[in-house]
Structures are given as C-alpha cells and as structure tokens.
CSV table of C-alpha atoms in Angstrom, one decimal:
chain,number,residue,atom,x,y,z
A,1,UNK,CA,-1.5,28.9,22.8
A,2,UNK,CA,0.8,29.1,25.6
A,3,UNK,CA,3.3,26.7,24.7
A,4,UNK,CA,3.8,28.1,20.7
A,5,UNK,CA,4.1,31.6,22.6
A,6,UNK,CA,7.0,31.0,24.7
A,7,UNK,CA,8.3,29.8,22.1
A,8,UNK,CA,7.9,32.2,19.7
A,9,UNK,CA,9.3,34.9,22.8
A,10,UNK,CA,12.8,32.3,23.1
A,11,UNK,CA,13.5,32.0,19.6
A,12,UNK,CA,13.3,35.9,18.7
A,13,UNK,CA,14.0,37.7,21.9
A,14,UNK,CA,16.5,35.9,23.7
A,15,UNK,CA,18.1,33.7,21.1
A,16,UNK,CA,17.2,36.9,18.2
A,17,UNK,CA,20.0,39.2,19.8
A,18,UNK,CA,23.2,39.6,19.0
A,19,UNK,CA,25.0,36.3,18.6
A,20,UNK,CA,29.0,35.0,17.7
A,21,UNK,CA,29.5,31.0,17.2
A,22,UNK,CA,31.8,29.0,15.8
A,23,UNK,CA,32.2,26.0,14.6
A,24,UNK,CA,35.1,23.1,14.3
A,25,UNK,CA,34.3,21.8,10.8
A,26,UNK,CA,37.0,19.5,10.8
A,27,UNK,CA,40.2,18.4,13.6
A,28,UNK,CA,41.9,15.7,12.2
A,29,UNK,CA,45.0,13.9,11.9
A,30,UNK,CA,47.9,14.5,8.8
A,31,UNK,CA,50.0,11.2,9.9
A,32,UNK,CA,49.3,7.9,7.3
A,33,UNK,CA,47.5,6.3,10.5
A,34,UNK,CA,47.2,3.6,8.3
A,35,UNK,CA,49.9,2.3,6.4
A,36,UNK,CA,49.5,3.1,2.6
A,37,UNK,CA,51.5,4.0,-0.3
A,38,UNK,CA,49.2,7.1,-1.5
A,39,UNK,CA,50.1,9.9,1.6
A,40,UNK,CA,52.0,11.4,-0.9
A,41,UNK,CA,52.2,15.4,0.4
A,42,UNK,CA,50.7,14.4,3.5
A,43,UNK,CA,53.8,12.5,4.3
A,44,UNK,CA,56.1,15.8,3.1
A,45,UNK,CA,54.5,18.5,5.5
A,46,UNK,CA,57.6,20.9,7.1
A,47,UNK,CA,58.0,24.0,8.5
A,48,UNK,CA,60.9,25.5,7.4
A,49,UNK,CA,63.8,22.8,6.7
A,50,UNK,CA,61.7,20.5,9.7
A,51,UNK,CA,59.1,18.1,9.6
A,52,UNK,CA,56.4,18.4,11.0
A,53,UNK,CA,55.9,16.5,14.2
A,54,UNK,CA,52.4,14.6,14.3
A,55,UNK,CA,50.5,17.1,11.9
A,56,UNK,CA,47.3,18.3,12.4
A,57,UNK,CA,44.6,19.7,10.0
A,58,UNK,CA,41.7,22.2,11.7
A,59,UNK,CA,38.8,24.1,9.5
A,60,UNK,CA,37.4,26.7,12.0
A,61,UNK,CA,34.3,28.4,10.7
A,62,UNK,CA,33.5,31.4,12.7
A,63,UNK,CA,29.3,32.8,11.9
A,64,UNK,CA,27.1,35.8,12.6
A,65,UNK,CA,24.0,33.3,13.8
A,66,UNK,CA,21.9,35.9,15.9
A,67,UNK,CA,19.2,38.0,14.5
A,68,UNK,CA,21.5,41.4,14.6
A,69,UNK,CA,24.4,42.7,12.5
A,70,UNK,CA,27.9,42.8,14.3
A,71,UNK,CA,30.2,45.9,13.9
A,72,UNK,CA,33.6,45.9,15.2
A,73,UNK,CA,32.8,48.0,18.1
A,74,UNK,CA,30.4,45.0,19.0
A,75,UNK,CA,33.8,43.7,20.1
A,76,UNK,CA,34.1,44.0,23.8
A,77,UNK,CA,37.9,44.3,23.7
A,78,UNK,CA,39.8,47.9,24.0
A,79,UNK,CA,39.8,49.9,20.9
A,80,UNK,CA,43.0,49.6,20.9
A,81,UNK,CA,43.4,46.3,20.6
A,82,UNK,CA,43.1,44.5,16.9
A,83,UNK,CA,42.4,41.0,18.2
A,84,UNK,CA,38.6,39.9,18.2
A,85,UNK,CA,38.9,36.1,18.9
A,86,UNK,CA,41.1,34.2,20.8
A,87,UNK,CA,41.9,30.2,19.4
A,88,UNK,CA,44.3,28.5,21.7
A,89,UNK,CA,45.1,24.7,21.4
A,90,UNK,CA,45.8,22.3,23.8
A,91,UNK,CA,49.1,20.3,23.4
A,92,UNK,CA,49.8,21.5,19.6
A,93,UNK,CA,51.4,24.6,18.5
A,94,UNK,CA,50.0,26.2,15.4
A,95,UNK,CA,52.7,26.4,12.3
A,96,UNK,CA,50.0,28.0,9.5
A,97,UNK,CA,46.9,29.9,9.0
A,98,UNK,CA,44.8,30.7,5.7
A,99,UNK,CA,41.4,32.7,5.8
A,100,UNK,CA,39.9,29.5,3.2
A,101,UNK,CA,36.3,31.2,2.6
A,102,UNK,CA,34.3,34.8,3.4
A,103,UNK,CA,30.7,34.8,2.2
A,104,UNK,CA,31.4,38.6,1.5
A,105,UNK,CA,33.9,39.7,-0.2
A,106,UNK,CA,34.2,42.8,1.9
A,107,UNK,CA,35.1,41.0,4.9
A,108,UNK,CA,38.4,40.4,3.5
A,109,UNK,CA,40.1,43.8,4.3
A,110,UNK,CA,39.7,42.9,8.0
A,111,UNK,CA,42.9,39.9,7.5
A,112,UNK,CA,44.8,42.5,5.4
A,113,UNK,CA,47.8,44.3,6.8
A,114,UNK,CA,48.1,41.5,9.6
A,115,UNK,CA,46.1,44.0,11.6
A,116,UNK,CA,44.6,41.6,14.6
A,117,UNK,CA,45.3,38.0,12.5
A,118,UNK,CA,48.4,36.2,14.1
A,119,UNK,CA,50.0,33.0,15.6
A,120,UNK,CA,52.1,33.0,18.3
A,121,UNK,CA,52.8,28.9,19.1
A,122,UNK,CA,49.3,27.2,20.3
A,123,UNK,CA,47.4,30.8,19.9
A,124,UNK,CA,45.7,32.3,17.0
A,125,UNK,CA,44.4,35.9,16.9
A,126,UNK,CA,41.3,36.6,14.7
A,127,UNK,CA,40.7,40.3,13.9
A,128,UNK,CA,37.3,42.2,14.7
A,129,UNK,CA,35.4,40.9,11.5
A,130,UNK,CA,32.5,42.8,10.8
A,131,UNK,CA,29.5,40.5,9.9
A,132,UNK,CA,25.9,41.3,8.8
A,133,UNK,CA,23.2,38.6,10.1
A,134,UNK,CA,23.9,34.9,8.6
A,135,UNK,CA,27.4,36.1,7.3
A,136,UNK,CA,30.2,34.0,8.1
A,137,UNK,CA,34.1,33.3,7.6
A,138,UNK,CA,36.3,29.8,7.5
A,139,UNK,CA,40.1,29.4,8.9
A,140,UNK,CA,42.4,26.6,7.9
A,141,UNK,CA,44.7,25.7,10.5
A,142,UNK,CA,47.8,23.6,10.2
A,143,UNK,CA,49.3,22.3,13.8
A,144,UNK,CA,51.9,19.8,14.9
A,145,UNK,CA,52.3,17.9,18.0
A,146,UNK,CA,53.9,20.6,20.9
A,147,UNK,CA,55.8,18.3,23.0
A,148,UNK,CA,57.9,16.6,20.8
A,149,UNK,CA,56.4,13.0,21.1
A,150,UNK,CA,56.3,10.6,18.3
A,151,UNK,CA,53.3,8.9,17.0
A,152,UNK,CA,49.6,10.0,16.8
A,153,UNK,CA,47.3,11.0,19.9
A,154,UNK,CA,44.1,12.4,20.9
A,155,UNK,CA,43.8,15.9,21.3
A,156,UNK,CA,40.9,18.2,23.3
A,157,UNK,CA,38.9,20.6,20.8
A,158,UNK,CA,40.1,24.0,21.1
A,159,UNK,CA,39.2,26.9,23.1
A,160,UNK,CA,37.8,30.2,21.4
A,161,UNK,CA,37.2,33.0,23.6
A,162,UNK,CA,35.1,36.1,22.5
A,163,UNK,CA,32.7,38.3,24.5
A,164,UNK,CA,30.2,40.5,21.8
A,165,UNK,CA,28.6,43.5,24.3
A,166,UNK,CA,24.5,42.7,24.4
A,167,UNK,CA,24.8,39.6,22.8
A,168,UNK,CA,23.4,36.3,24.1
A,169,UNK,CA,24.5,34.2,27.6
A,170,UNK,CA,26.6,37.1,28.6
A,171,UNK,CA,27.9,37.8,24.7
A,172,UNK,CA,29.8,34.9,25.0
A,173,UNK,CA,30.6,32.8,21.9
A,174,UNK,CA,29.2,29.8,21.7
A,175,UNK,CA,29.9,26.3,19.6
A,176,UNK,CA,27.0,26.0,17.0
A,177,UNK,CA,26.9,22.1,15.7
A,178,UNK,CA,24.8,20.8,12.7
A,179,UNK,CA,22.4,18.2,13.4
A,180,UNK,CA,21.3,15.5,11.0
A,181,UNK,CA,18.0,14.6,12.6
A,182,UNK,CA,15.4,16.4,14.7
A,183,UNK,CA,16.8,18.3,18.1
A,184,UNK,CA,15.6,16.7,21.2
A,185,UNK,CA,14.4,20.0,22.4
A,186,UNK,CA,11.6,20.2,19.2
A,187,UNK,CA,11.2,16.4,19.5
A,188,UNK,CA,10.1,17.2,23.2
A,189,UNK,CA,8.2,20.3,22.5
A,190,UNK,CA,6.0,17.8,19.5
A,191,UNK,CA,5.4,15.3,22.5
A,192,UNK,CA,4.7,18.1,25.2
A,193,UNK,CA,1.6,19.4,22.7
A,194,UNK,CA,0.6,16.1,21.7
A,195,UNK,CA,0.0,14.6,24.9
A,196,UNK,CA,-2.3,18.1,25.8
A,197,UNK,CA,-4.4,17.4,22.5
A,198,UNK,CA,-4.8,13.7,23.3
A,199,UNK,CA,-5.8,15.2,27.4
A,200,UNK,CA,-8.2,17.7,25.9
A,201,UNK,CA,-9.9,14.8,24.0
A,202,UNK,CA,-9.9,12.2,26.8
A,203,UNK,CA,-11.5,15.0,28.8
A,204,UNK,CA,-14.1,15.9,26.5
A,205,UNK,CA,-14.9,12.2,25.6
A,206,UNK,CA,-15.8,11.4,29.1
A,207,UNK,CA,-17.5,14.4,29.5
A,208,UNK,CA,-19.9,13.0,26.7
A,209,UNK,CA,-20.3,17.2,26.2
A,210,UNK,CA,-19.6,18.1,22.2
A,211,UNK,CA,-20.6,21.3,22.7
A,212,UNK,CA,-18.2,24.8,21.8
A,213,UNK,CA,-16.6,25.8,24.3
A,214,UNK,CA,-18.2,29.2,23.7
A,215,UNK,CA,-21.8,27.7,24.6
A,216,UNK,CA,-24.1,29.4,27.2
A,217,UNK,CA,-25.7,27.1,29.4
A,218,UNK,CA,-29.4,27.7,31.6
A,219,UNK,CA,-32.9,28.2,30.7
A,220,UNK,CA,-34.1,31.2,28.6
A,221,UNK,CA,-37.9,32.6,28.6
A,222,UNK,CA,-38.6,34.7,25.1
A,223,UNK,CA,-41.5,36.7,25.2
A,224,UNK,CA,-43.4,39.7,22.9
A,225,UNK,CA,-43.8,40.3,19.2
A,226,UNK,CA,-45.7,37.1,17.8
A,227,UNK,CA,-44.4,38.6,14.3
A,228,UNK,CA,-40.9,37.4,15.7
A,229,UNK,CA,-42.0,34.1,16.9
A,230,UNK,CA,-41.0,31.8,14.1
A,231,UNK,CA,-37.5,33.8,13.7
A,232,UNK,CA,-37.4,33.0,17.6
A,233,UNK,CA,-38.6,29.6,17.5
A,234,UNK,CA,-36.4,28.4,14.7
A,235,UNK,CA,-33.1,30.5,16.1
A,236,UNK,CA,-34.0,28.7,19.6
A,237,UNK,CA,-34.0,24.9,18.5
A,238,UNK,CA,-30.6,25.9,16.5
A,239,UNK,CA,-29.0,27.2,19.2
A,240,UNK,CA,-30.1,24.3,21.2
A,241,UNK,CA,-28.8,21.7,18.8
A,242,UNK,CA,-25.7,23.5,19.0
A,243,UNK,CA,-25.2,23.6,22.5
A,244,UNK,CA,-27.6,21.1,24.2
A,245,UNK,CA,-27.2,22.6,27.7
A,246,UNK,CA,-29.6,25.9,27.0
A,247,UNK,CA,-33.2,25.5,26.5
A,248,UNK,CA,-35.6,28.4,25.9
A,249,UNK,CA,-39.9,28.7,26.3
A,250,UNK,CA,-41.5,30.8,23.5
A,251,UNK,CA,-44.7,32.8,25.5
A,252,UNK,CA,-45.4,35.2,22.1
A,253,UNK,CA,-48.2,37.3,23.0
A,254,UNK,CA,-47.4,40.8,21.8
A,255,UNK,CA,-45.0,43.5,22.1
A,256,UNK,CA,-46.8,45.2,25.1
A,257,UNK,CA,-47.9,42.6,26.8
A,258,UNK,CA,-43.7,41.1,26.4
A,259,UNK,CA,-42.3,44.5,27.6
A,260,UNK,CA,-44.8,44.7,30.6
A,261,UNK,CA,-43.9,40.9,31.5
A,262,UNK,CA,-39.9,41.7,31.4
A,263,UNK,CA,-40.8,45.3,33.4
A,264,UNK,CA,-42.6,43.3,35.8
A,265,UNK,CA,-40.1,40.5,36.5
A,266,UNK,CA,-37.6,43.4,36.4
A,267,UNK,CA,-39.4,45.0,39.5
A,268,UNK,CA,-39.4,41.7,41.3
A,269,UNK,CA,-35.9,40.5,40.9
A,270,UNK,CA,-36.3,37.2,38.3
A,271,UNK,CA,-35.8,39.1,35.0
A,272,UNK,CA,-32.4,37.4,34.7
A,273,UNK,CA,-33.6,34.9,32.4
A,274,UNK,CA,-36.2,36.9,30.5
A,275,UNK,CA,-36.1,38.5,27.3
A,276,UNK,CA,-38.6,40.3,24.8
A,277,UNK,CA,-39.0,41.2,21.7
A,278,UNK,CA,-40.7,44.2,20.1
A,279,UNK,CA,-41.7,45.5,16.8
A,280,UNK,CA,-42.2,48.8,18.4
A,281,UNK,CA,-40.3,51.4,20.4
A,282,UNK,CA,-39.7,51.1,24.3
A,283,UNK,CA,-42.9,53.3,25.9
A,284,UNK,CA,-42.2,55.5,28.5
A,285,UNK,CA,-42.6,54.1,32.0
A,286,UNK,CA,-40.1,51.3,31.9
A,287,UNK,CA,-36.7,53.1,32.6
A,288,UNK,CA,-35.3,49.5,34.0
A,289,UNK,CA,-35.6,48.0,29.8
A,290,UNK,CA,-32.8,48.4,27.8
A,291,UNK,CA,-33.7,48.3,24.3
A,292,UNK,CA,-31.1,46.8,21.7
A,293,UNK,CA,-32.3,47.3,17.8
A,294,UNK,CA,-31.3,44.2,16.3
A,295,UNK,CA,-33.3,43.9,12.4
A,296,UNK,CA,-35.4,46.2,10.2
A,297,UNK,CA,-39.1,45.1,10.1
A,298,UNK,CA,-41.1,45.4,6.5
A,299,UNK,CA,-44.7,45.5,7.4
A,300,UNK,CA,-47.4,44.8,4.8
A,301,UNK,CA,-50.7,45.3,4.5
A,302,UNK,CA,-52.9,42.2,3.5
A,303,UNK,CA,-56.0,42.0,1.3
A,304,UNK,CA,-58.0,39.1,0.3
A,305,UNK,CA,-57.7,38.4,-3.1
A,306,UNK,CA,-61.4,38.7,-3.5
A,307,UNK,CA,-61.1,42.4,-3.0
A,308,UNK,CA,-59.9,42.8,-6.8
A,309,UNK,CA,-57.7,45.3,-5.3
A,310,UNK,CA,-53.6,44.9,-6.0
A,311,UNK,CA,-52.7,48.2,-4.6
A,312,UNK,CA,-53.4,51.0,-2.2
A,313,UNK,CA,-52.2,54.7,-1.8
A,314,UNK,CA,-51.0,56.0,1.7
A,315,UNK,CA,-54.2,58.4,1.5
A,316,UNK,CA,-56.6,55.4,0.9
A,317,UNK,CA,-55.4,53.4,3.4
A,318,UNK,CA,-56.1,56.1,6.1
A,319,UNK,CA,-59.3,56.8,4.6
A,320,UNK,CA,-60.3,53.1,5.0
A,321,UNK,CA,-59.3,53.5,8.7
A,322,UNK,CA,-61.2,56.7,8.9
A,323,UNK,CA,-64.2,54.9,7.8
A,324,UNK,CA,-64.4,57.5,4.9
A,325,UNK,CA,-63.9,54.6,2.6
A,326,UNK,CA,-66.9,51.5,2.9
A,327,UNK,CA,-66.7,49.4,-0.2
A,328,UNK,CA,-63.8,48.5,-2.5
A,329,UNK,CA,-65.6,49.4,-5.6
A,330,UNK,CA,-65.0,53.4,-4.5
A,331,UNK,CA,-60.8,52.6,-5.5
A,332,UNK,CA,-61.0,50.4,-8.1
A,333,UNK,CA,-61.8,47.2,-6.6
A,334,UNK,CA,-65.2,44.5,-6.6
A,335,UNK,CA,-68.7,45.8,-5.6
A,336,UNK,CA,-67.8,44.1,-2.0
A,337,UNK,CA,-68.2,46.1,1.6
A,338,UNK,CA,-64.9,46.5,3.2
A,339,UNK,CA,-64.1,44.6,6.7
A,340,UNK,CA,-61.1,45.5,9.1
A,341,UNK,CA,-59.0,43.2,11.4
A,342,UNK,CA,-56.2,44.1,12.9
A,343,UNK,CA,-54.3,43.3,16.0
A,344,UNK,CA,-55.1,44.1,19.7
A,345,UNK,CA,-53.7,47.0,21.9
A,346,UNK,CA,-50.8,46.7,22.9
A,347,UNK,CA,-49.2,44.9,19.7
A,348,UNK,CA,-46.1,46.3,18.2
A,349,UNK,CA,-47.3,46.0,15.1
A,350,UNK,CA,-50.7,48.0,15.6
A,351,UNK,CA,-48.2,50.8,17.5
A,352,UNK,CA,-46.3,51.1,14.4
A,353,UNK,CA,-49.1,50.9,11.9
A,354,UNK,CA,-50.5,54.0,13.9
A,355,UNK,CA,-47.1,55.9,13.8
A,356,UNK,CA,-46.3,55.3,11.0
A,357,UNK,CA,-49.4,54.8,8.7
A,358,UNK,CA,-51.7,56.8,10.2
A,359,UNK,CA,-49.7,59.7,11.0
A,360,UNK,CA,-50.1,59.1,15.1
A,361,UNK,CA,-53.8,58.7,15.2
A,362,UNK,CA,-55.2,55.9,17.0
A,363,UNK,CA,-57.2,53.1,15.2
A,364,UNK,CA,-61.2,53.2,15.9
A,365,UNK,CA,-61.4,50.4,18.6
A,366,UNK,CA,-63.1,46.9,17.6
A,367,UNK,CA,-67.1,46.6,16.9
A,368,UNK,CA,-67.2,42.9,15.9
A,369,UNK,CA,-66.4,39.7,17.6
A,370,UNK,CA,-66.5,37.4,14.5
A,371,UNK,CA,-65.5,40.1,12.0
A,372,UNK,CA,-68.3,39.4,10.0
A,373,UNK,CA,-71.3,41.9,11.6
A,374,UNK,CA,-71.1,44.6,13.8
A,375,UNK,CA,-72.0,44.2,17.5
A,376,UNK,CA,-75.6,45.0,18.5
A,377,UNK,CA,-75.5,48.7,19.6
A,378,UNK,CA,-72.5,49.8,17.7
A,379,UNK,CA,-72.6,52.6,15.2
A,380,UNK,CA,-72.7,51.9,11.8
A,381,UNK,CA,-69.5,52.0,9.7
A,382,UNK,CA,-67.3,49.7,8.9
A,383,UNK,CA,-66.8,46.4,10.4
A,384,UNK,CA,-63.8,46.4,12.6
A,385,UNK,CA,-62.4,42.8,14.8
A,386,UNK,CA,-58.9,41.9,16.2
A,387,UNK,CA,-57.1,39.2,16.9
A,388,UNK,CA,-54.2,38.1,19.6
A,389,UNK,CA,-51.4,37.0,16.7
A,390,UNK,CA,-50.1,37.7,13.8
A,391,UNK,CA,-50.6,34.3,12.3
A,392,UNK,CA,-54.6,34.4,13.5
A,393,UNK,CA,-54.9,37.3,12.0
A,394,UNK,CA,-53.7,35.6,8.7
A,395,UNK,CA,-55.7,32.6,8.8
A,396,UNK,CA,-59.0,35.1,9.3
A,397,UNK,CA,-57.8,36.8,6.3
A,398,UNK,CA,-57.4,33.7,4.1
A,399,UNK,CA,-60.1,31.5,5.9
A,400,UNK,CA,-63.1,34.3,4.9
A,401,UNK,CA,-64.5,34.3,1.8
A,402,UNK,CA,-65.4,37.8,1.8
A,403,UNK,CA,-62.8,40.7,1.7
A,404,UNK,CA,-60.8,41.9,4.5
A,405,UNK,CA,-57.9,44.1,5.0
A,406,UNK,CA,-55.1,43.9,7.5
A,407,UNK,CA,-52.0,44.9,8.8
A,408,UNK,CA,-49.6,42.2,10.0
C-alpha cells in the first residue's frame, strides 16, 4: 500500500506540475560520409553563393509534458522580451530554421512576425509558445561546421535553456527521451514489490498460521439464552475453523442465569472473556452490562398435535394461563385436559412471553414435577411443569402422548 502510494504522490504532484522538455529527434550529418553517387541535393547545400561547410541537419521537438497548460506569462523571462527558449550549438553556426510541425494550428501565430524566432550564428531564439497539456511543436535546423575545418566531426548535443515559473526541478527544461523497452526505474519498482510478496509468503509459510490477518485470538466463554445455543454453537466452530487460534465454551443455561454470571464476573474483575446472550431486556440492577441488540426473535407457541388444535387467539392463550381454560374441547380442539410446560424463572423467553403475551402478568408457578399430575397438596387446576432448556422443553412436548402447550 505504501510503495503504489508514493508512487501515485511522484507521478501527479511532483512530476504533474508544470513541465517544458525537449527533445533532439534527430543531429546528424549532411556530408556523403560514405562515398556514393546518390547525395544528389545533399551534396548542393549553400548559403547564399557558399557552400556549406560540413552540413548538419537538427529536428528539435519542444513539448508541453507536465500535467498543467503553459501560457506565455509562464515564461520566466521579462515581458518585454519575446524570446522563450534559448538553442545554442557548440562548434556549428546555424544558417536555417523552419517551424516543421505544431499539433495546433493556433500555435502558429507565435513564429509570425519574427516576434521572438531568430538566429544569430550558433543561437536560436524560440518565441513564448503557448501550449495546452500534451501539445507540442517541431524545429528543423540546418547548421555547418563554425570553424572552417574540412571533413566531418563529432559534435556535443545542444544546449536549450528555459526556466517556466512553478514548474518542475526549479522550472527548468528538461530533455525527455523515448524508450523502447521498460525504464529501469518501473523495472525496479516490479522487483521492489515482488520480493515483499515472496517475504510476506515465506513468513506466513513458516509461521504454519493461514489464518486472516483480521483474526482474534484467546478463549471466549458464551453463556445465557439456550434458544441461542445452536446459532452460538454453529457461529463458534465457524469462526474457529476460520481462525484456529480462538476457541470458545458454550455454558447455555438461560438468559437470567447468563446475565447474572457476566454481572458477577463483572464485579470480580474476569468478565473480560465473557459474554451472554439474552432473549429478554437487561433487568435493572446490572448498570456494569452493556446490552447490544443484535437479531429479532419470533417466538411460537407449541402444541401437540394430539390437541386437534391448529390455532389460538391472543385471548385464549391467556385464558389457558389463567387456568380459565382446562380442556381443549372448550376452543375447538379433542375432548383432552390441557397440560402446561414452560420454562424456569429467569428464562428470557418466559420474561418475554409474560410481557408480551400476557400483558405483564406473571405465569402461575409450577405444580408438577413430571408434567403429568399435579403435586400432592397443590390446588386443583391445570397441570403446570418447567423445564431448564428450550430443546427439553421440546422433547417433553413431542415425547408425551397426551397434549401439552408451550412456549419456546
């Protein structure tokens, strides 16, 4: 992430700004270096009556490469002065100029009128060309040999001067060259990120760890709801295949009995690797519990099919916890005595069946151990057992033969 940001920050801010290159597209000699019978005009080239001494031919291509339009006041020479660039050769006095290409036609006005293009012997003068981003111009340059000398030679490049104000390295221009394979510099930036990939695996390899890096290590305790317990369970033993340095223990034994285990641990300091979950609200008493809602319950009352019953109204059902309603043949159903079971204090689910059911009043407590008769001394009413977990409370249900009715 580091490496493609600097990056990124070179190319567009320091290399983005205003920039002025140039290019020598071609320097070459005019002379029949090689003796042939085809130099034809080559051969002919004069200034005037004279010919010319050791001819060169120079294509100077002068380009807008930074990420910024240039304007002539970008220029950092006087106002007053026409001149933009500055060309000077090295041993070879310039006899002819001719602007050869503009890749806007506009840009031509800026070589009319001779205002700031001119040669004076091994100098030429460009004018303050205006170019929009990518735009560019080409110059070709006819010189001869300045000293007089006979025969061909060697000559340095040539030496353009130009400052643009704000532009890159001090604004001054620099030679751009075209490259016909891969720069060194992206060549080494490819072998810079390789080599961290091919670290990165070597470390993780003989770590033997596969794991995200994103993955929480230690031990996790999950208590409460038993109606969350296979959610829990199953989220657990993902979690763990997934990152095989956390492991978790499932003690489900109701919402109350979760919330006063976390309290507890809470009040004595080791709570840091608890964590409990309710089907009801937070009671009062805990203020060190921070609940976090994280799903919608549906709870759903549960009948034996024996019952014959496939539906109950809100005012039934709290008539059947009122004891107002003893046999299932009274709504509809068999000629068969009705039997409760529901879950012990404490559970989340009974709280909200209370709430929310039974408007706030609190179920009759238990009178049978094996939900089948009531306990000796116990009024007479309806049968009424619980049981520690959801699941036992479903397997009571569906293990009976008579009807009961539940909520789970």
């Amino acid at each position: 992430m580091v490496v493609p940001g600097i990056a990124a920050l070179y190319e567009f801010v320091v290399k983005g700004r205003k920039r002025l290159g140039y290019r020598v597209q071609m320097d070459t000699t005019a002379s029949n270096v090689v003796k042939t019978q085809h130099d034809g005009p080559f051969a002919q080239l004069v200034v005037g009556t004279r010919k010319l001494e050791d001819p060169t031919i120079v294509l100077l291509r002068i380009e807008n490469n930074g990420a910024t339009n240039i304007d002539e006041g970008d220029y950092s020479r006087s106002h007053a002065d026409d001149t933009g660039i500055t060309v000077t050769f090295t041993d070879r006095n310039v006899v002819g100029a001719v602007v050869t290409e503009v890749s806007d036609t506009n840009m031509g006005s800026s070589f009319q009128n001779g205002g700031g293009f001119t040669v004076t012997e091994n100098v030429l003068e460009l004018p303050k060309v205006p170019m929009n981003r990518g735009e560019h111009y080409k110059v070709l340059l006819a010189l001869e040999r300045a000293d007089g000398g006979k025969g061909p030679r060697q000559y340095p490049p040539p030496d353009v001067d130009c400052t643009v104000k704000g532009g890159v390295g001090g604004g001054r221009i620099q030679e751009t060259k075209s490259r016909t394979g891969t720069p060194k510099r992206v060549l080494a930036m490819i072998g810079f990120l390789v080599a961290i990939v091919v670290a990165q695996l070597v470390i993780f390899a003989s770590s033997g760890d596969s794991a995200p890096l994103d993955c929480a290590s230690g031990h996790l305790r999950l208590t409460g709801s038993t109606a969350f317990e296979p959610v829990a369970r199953e989220a657990a033993k993902s979690y763990h295949d997934l990152c095989p340095r956390a492991s978790f223990t499932l003690e489900m034994r109701g919402s109350g009995e979760g919330l006063q285990t976390v309290d507890q641990a809470g009040r004595d300091g080791s709570a840091t690797d608890r964590l409990t979950f309710s089907d009801g609200e937070k009671p009062t008493g805990m203020p060190g519990l921070l609940p976090r809602p994280i799903a919608f319950f549906l709870f759903t009352l549960v009948v034996n099919g024996d019952a014959g019953i496939q539906d109950l109204t809100l005012d039934q059902i709290k008539q059947i916890y009122q004891g107002k309603i003893t046999n299932w043949q009274e709504i509809g159903g068999n000629n068969l005595p009705i039997r409760l079971i529901s879950r012990n204090p404490g559970s989340g689910t009974r709280a909200a069946f209370q709430r929310r059911v039974l408007a706030g009043e609190r179920e009759p407590g238990s009178n049978s151990d094996d939900c089948q008769t009531r306990d000796p001394g116990s009024p007479a009413g309806v049968v009424r057992c619980a049981r520690d977990t959801t699941d036992a409370v479903l397997r009571t249900v569906a293990s009976t033969p008579e009807p009961w009715v539940t909520a789970s």
